Coordinates of C-alpha atoms and ligand atoms in Angstrom, one line a residue:
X211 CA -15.6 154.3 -28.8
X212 CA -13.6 151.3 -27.3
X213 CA -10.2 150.9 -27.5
X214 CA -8.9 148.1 -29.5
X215 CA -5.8 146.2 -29.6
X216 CA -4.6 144.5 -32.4
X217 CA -3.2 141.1 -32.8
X218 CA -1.1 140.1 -35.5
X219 CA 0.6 136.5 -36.3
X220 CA 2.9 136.3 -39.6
X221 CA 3.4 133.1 -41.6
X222 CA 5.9 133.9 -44.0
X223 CA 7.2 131.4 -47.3
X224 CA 10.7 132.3 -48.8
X225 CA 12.2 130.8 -51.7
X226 CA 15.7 129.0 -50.7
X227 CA 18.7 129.8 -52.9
X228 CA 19.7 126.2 -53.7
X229 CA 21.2 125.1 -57.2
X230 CA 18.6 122.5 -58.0
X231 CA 15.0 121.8 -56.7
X232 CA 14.4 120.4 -53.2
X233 CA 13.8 117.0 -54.5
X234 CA 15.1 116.2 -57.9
X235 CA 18.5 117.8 -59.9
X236 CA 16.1 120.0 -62.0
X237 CA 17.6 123.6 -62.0
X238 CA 16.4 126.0 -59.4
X239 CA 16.5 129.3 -61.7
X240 CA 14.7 131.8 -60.6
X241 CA 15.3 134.2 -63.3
X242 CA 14.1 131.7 -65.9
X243 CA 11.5 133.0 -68.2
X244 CA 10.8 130.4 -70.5
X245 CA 8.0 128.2 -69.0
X246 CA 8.3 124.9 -68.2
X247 CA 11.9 124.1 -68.7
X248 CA 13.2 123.5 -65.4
X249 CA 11.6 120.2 -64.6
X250 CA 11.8 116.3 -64.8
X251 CA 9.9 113.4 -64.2
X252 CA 10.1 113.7 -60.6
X253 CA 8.6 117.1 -59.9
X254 CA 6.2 116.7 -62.5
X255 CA 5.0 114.2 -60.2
X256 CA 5.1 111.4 -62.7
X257 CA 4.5 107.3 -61.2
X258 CA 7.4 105.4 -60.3
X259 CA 10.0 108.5 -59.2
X260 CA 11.6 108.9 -56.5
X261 CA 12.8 112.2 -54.4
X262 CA 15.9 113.5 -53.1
X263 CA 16.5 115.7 -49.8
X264 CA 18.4 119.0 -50.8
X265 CA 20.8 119.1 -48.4
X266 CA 22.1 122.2 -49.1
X267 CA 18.2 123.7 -48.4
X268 CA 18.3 121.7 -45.1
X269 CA 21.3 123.6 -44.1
X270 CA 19.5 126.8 -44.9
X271 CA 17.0 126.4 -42.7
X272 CA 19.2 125.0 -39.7
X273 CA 21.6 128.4 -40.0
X274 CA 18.1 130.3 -40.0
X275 CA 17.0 128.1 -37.0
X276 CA 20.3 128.6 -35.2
X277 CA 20.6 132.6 -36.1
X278 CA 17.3 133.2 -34.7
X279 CA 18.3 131.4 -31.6
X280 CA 15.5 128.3 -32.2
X281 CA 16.0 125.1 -31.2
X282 CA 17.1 122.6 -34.1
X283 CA 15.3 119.4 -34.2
X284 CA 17.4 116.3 -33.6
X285 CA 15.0 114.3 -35.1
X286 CA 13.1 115.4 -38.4
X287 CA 10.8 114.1 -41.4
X288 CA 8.7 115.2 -44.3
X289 CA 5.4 114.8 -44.6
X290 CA 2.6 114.6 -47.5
X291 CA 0.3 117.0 -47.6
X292 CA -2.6 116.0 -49.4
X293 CA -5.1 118.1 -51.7
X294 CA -5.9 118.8 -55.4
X295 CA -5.1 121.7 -56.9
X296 CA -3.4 121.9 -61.0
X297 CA -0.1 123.8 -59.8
X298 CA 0.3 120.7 -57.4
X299 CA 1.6 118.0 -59.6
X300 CA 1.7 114.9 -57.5
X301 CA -1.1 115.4 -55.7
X302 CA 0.0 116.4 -52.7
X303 CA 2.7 118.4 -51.1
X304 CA 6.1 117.6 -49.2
X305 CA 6.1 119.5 -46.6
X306 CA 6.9 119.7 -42.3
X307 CA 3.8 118.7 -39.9
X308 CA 4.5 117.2 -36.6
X309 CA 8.6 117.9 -36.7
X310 CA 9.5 120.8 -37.9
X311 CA 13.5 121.3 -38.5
X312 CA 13.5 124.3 -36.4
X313 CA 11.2 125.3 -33.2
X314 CA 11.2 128.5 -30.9
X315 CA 13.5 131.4 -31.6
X316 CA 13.0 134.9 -32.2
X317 CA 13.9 137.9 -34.9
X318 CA 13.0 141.6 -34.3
X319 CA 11.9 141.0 -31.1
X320 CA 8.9 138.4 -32.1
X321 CA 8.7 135.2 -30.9
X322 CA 8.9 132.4 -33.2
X323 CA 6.3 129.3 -33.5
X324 CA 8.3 127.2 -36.3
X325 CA 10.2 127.4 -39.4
X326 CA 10.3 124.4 -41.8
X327 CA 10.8 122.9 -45.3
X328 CA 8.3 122.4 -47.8
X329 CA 8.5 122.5 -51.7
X330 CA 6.6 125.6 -53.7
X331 CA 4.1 125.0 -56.2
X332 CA 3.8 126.0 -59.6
X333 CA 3.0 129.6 -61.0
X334 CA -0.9 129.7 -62.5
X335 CA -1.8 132.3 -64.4
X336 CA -5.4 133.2 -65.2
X337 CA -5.9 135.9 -67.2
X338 CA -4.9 134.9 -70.3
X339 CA -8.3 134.5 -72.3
X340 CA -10.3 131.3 -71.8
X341 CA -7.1 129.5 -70.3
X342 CA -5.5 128.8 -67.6
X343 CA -1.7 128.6 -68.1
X344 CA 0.8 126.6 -65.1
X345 CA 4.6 127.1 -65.4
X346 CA 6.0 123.9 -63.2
X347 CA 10.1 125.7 -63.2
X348 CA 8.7 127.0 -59.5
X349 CA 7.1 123.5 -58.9
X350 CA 9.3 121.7 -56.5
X351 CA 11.6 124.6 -55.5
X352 CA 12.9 124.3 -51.9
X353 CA 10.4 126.5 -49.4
X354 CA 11.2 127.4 -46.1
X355 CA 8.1 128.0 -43.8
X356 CA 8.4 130.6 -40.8
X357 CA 5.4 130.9 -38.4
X358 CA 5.5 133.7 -35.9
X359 CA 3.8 133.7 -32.4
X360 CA 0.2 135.7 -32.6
X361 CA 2.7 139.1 -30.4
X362 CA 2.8 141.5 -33.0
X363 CA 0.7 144.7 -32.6
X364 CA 0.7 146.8 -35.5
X365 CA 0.9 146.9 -39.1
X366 CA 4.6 148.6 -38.6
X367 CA 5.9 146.3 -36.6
X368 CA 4.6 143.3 -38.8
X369 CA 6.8 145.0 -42.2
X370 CA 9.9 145.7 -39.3
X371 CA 9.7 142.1 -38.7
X372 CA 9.9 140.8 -42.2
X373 CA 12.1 142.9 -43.8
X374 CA 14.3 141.9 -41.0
X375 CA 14.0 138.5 -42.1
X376 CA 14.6 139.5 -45.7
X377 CA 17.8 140.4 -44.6
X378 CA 18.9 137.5 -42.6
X379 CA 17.8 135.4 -45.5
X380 CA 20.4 137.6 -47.5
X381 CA 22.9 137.6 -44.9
X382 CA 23.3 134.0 -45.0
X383 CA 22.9 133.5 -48.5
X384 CA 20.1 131.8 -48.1
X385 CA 17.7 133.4 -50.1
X386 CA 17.1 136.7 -52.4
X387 CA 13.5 137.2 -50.7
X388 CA 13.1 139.6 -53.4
X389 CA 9.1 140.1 -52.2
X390 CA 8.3 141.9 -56.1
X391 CA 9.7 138.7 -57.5
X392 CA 7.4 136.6 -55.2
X393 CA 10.6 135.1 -53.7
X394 CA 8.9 135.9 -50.2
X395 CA 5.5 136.0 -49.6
X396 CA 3.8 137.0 -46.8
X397 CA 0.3 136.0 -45.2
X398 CA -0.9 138.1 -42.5
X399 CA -3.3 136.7 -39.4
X400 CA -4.8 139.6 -37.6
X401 CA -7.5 139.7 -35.1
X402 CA -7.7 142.4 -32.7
X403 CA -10.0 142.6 -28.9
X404 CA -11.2 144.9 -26.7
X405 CA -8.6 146.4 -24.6
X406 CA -8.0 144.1 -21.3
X407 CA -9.9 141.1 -22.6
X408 CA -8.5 137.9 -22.2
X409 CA -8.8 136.1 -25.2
X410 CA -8.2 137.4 -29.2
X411 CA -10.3 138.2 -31.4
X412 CA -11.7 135.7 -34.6
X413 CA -9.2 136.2 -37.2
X414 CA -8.6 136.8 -40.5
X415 CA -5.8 135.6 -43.0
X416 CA -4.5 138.3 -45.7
X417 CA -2.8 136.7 -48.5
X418 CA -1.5 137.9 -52.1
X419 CA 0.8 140.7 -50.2
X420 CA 4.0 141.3 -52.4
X421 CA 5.5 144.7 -50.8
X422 CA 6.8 145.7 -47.3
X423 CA 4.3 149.2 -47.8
X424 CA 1.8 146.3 -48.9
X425 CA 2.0 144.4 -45.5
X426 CA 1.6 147.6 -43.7
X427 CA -1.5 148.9 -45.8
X428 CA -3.0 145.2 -45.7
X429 CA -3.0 145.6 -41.8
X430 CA -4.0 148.7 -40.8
X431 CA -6.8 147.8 -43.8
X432 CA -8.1 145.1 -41.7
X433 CA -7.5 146.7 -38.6
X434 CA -9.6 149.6 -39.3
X435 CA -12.2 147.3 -40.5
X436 CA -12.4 145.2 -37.9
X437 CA -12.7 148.3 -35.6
X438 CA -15.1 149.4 -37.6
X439 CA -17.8 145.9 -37.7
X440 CA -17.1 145.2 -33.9
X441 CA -18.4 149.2 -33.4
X442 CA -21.2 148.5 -35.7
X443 CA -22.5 145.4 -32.8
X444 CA -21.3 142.9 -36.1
X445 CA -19.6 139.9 -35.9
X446 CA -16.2 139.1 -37.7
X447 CA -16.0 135.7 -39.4
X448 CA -12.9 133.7 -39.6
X449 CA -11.5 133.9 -43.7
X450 CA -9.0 134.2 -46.1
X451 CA -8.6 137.7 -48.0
X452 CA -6.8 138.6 -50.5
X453 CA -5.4 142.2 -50.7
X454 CA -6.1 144.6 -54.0
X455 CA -2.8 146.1 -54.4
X456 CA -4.5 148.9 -57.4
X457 CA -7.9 149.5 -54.8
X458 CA -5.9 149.0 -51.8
X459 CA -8.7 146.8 -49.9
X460 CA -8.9 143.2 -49.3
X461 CA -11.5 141.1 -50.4
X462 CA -13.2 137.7 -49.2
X463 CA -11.2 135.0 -51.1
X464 CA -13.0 131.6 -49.0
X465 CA -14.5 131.2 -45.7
X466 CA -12.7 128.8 -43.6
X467 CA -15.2 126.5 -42.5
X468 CA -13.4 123.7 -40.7
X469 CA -9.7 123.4 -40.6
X470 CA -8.7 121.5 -43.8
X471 CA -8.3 118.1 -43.4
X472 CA -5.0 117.4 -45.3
X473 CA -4.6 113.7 -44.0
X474 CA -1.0 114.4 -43.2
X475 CA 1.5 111.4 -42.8
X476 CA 5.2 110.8 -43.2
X477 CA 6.3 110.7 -46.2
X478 CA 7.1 107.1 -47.0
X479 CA 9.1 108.1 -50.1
X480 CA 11.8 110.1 -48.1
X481 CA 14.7 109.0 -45.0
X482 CA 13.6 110.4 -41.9
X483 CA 16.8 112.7 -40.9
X484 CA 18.4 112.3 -37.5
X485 CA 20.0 116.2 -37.7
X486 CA 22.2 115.5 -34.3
X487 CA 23.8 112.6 -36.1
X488 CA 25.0 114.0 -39.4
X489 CA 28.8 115.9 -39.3
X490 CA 28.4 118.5 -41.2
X491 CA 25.2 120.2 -39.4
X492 CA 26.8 119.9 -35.6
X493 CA 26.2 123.2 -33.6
X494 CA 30.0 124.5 -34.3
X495 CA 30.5 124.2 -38.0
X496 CA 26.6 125.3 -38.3
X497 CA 28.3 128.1 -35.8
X498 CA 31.4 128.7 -37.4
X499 CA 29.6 129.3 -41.1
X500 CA 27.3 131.7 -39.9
X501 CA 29.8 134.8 -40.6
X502 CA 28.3 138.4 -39.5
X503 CA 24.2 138.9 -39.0
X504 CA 21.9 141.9 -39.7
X505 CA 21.9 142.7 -36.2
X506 CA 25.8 142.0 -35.1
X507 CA 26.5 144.9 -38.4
X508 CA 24.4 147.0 -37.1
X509 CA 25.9 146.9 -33.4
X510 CA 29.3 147.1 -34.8
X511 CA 28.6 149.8 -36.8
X512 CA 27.0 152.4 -34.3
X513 CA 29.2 151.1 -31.1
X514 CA 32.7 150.5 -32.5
X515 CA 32.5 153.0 -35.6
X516 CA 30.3 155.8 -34.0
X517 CA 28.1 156.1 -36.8
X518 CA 24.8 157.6 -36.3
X519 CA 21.9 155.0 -36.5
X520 CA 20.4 156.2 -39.9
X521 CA 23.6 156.0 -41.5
X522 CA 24.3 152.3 -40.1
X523 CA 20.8 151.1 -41.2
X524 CA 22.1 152.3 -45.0
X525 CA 24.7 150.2 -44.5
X526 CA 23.1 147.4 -42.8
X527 CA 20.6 147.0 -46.0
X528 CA 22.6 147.2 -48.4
X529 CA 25.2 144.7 -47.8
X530 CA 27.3 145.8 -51.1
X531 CA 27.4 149.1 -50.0
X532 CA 28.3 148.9 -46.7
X533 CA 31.2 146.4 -48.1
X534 CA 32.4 149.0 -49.5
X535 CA 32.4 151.9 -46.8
X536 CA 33.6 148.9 -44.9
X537 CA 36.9 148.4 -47.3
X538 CA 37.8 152.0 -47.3
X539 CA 37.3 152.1 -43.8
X540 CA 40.0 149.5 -43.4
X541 CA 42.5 151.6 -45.2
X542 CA 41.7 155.0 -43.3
X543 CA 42.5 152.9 -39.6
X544 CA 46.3 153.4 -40.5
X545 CA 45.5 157.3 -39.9
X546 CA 44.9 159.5 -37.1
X547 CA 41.4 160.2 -34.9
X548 CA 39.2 157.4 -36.4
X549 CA 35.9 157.9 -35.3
X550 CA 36.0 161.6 -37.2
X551 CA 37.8 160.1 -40.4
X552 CA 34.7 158.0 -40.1
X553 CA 32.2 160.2 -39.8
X554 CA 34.1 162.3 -42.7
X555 CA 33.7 159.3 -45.1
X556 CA 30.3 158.2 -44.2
X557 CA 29.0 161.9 -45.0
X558 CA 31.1 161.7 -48.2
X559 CA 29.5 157.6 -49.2
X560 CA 26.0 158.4 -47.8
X561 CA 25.5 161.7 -49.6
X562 CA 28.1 162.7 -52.3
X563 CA 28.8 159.3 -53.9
X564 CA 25.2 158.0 -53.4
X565 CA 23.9 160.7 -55.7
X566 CA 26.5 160.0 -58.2
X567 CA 26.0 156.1 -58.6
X568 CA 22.0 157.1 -58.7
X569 CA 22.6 159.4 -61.1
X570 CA 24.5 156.9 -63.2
X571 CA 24.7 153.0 -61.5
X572 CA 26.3 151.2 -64.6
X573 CA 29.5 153.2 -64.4
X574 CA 29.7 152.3 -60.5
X575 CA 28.7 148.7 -61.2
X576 CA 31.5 148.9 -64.2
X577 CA 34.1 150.6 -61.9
X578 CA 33.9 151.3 -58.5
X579 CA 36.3 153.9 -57.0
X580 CA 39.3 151.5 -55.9
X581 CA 39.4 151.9 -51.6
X582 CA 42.8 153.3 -51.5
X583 CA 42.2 156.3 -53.6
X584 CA 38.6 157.4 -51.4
X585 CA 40.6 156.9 -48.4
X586 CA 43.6 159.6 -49.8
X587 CA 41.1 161.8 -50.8
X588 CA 39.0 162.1 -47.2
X589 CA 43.2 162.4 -45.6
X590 CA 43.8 164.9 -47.7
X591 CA 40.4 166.8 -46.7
X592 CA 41.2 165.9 -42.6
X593 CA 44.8 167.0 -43.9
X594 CA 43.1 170.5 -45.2
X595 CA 45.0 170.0 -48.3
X596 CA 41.7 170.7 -50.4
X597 CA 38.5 172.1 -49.2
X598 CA 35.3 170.1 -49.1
X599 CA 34.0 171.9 -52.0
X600 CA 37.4 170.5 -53.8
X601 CA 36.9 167.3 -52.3
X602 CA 33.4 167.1 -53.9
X603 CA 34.8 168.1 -57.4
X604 CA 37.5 165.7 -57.1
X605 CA 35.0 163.1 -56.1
X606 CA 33.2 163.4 -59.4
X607 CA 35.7 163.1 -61.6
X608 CA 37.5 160.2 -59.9
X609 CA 33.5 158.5 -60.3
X610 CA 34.0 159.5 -63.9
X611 CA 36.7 158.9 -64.7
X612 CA 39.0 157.4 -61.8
X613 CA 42.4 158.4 -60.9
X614 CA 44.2 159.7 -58.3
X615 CA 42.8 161.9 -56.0
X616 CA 46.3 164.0 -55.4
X617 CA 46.6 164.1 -59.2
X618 CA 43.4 165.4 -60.5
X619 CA 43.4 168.1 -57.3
X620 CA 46.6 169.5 -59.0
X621 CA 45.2 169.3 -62.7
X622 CA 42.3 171.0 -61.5
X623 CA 43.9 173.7 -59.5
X624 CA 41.8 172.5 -55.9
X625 CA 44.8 172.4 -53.9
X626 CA 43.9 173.8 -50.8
X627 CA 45.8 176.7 -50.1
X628 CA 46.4 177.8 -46.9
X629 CA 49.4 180.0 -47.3
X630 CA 48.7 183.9 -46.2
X631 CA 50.9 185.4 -48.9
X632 CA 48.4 183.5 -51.3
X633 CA 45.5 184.9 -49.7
X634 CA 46.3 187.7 -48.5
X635 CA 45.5 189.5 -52.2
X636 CA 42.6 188.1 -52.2
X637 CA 41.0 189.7 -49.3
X638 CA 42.5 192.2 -49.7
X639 CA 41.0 192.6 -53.3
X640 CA 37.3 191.0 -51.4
X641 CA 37.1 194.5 -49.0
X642 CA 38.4 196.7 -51.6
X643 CA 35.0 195.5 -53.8
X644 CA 32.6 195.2 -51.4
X645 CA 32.8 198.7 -49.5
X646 CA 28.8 198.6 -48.4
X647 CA 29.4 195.4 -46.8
X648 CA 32.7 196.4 -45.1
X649 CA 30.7 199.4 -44.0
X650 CA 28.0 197.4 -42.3
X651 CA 30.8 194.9 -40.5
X652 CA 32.3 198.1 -39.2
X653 CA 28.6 199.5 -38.4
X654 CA 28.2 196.0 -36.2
X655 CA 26.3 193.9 -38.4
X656 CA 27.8 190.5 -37.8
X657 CA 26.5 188.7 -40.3
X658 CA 28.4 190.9 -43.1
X659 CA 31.7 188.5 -42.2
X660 CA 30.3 185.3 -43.7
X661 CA 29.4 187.1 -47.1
X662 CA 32.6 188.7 -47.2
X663 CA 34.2 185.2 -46.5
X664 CA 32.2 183.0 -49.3
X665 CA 33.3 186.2 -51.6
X666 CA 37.0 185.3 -50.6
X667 CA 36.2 181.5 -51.1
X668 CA 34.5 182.3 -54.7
X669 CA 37.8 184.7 -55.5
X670 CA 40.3 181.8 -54.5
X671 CA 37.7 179.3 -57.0
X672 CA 37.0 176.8 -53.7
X673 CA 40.7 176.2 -53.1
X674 CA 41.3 178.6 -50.0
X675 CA 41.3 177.3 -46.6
X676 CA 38.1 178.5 -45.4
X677 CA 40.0 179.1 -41.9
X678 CA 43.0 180.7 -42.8
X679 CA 40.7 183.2 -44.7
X680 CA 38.7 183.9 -41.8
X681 CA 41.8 184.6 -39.9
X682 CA 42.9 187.4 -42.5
X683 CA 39.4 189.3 -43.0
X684 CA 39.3 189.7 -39.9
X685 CA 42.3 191.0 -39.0
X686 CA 42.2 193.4 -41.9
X687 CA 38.7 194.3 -41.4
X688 CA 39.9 195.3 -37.4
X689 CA 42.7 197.6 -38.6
Ligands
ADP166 P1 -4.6 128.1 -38.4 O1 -4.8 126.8 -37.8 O2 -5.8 128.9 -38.7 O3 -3.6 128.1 -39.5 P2 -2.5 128.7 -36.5 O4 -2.8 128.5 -35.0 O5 -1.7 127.7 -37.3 O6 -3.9 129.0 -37.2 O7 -1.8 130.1 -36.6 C1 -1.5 130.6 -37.9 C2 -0.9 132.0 -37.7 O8 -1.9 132.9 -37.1 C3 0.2 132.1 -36.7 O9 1.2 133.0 -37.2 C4 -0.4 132.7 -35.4 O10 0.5 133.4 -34.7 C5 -1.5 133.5 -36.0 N1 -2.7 133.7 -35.1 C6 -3.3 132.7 -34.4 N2 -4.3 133.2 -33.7 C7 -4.4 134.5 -34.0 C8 -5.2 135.6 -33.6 N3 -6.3 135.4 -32.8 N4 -4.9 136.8 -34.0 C9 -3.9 137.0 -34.9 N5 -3.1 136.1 -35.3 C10 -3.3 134.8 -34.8
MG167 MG1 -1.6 127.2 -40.0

């Protein structure tokens, strides 16, 4: 069999976050569920209206453009985009041809084609009976448009890439991209050739994809299949597929004969917009407004906090989250050796305190542990004034409850103790109980010390220093 090597171009549509529509003041909600309530005259495409430029959507796309390193367009317009279709009110579309805002640029590694500015049609639903139904609220909303370079090579790489842009859109508060919401949507081009040829293969579009593990399944679908039809001597046509997320195969949806002729031309309706020449989108304040990116986080976090790269990426994903590690971070800088305090608190976030907020997320989104008090309680573990055992108990009830973490370690007895007159008893008591296992320590068995030791721990109820106890079994054991 040949070896094959797949192509794989992305064009991707995400919903701006913008308070009303991209050209009218109707509200841009996407959490409305009433139909048909968010609209007006204007993007129901009624005679005699005229639109607006969002500016606010514009601005979106020229931090995107400038984040991803693409060249912003000094000069810009919209464009109608002609075709009938019922969730198309006017007639046409207002969308980018010939100048997009943004050109060039790259994200994850993948070069960049274009991003621009279009507005999103409305929501048809077919399956209703003999109907078909259209909500116009998503008619008119402001779209932004990113087109990748065909220089993506698997199906992992392609769902790398876009949840990468997922969270750039969500760093800059651009969008939610929430893909199960259909705030993003992602069509995939793939084509793939025989190894060293010069040229790409005919490809196909894959629409309908609403999940990252959807955009990898969809590729490695079509990659398989195309393997599979260029084995069997048969030719692949050019065409749009949908994928089945329930059988997960795609399907023909149209073959593309010719390219549609949308008789694009400027939008006569609209100013054109000379970007260079307006204020408040100059390079610096664009700059300036940018605050911290996906990848800058994620640099800062391994490099100047020493955390391991699984634990950043947690972080780095969910922004909230990693806000908060951030915050408590801040107050453990006053104390000693950072990097292990760090490391300390991550373990303590990442493992301890994830599984409590899973386990019940309205208390956490009702009362998050205040900063101060996580930072005294991972001190007073570095401090081995309670054991991590304690610390873990302690933990739960200050989730539960909240409070202090000094306080409740008292109430609860978890003080660490690492005085020997305290624990001396105890081991004592530990060897007096266990004569079998003291036998086999004296015998040479090794092992027999660490049993001996969680006996002591298990005596002392979690609060004796682990070390302290090592310290005195020993010693009595060697007597
Ligand atoms: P079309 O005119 O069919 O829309 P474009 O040239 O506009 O094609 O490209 C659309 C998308 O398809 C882009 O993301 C591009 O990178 C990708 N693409 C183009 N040619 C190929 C190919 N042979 N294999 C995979 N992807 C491709
Ligand atoms: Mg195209």
């Amino acid at each position: 069999m040949k070896k094959y090597v797949p192509t794989i171009g992305l064009e991707i549509h995400a919903e701006l976050k913008t308070r009303t529509k991209m050209f009218c003041d109707s509200k841009n909600d996407p959490d409305e569920e009433r139909p048909n309530v968010n609209i007006c005259p204007i993007c129901m495409g009624h005679p005699g209206t005229l639109p607006v430029i969002n500016k606010q959507a514009v601005k979106h796309v020229i931090k995107m453009g400038q984040a991803v390193g693409g060249t912003i367009a000094n000069f810009t317009e919209f464009d109608r985009k002609n075709y009938f279709y019922p969730d198309i009110p006017k007639g046409y579309q207002i969308s980018q041809y010939k100048y997009p805002l943004v050109s060039g640029g790259s994200l994850h590694g993948v070069q960049l084609t274009r991003i621009h500015l279009e507005e999103d049609t409305a929501r048809s639903t077919h399956d209703t009976g003999t109907e078909s139904l259209v909500d116009f609220n998503r008619a008119g909303l402001p779209l932004m448009e990113l087109v990748t370079e065909p220089v993506i090579h698997s199906a992992e790489e392609a769902s790398a890439f876009a949840r990468e842009l997922q969270l750039l859109l969500q760093y800059l508060g651009a969008g939610d991209a929430n893909m199960e919401k259909g705030e993003m949507r992602v069509e995939a081009n793939i084509s793939i050739a025989p190894e060293g040829s010069k040229t790409f293969g005919t490809k196909v579009e894959v629409k309908n994809i609403n999940s990252f593990k959807a955009v990898e399944k969809a590729i490695a679908y079509e990659i398989e299949r195309h393997t599979a039809m260029l084995e069997a001597g048969e030719k692949i046509i050019q065409e749009t597929r949908g994928w089945d997320e329930t059988k997960e195969e795609t399907f023909s949806q149209r073959v593309k004969e010719d390219s549609h002729d949308y008789r694009y031309f400027p939008e006569p309706d609209l100013p054109k917009i000379y970007v260079s020449e307006i204020p408040e989108f100059a390079p610096e304040k664009i700059k300036a407004e940018l605050g911290e990116l996906p990848w800058e986080r994620r640099e800062r976090l391994t490099k100047e906090l020493g955390l391991r790269s699984e634990d950043a990426e947690v972080y780095v994903r969910n922004k909230e989250w990693g806000d908060y590690f951030e915050a408590v971070v801040e107050k453990l800088k006053k104390e000693g050796d950072e990097k292990k305090l760090v490391a300390t608190l991550s373990n303590y976030i990442n493992s301890d305190l994830a599984s409590l907020v899973k386990n019940n997320p309205k208390r956490w989104a009702d009362a998050k542990i205040d900063a101060d008090s996580f930072a005294e309680l991972i001190s007073m573990t570095a401090a081995n004034k309670v054991s991590s055992r304690g610390a873990k108990e302690i933990l739960k009830v200050m989730f539960e409850k909240g409070g202090s973490p000094e306080k409740i370690s008292s109430e609860l007895g978890l003080a660490q103790q690492s005085g020997e007159e305290t624990l001396m008893p105890i081991v004592k008591k530990v060897i007096e109980n266990n004569p079998t296992v003291v036998a086999d320590f004296k015998s040479g068995k090794a092992a027999s010390l660490q049993y001996l030791l969680g006996q002591a721990m298990k005596e002392s109820r979690g609060s004796g220093n682990p070390e302290v106890l090592k310290k005195l079994l020993t010693e009595v054991l060697s007597k």
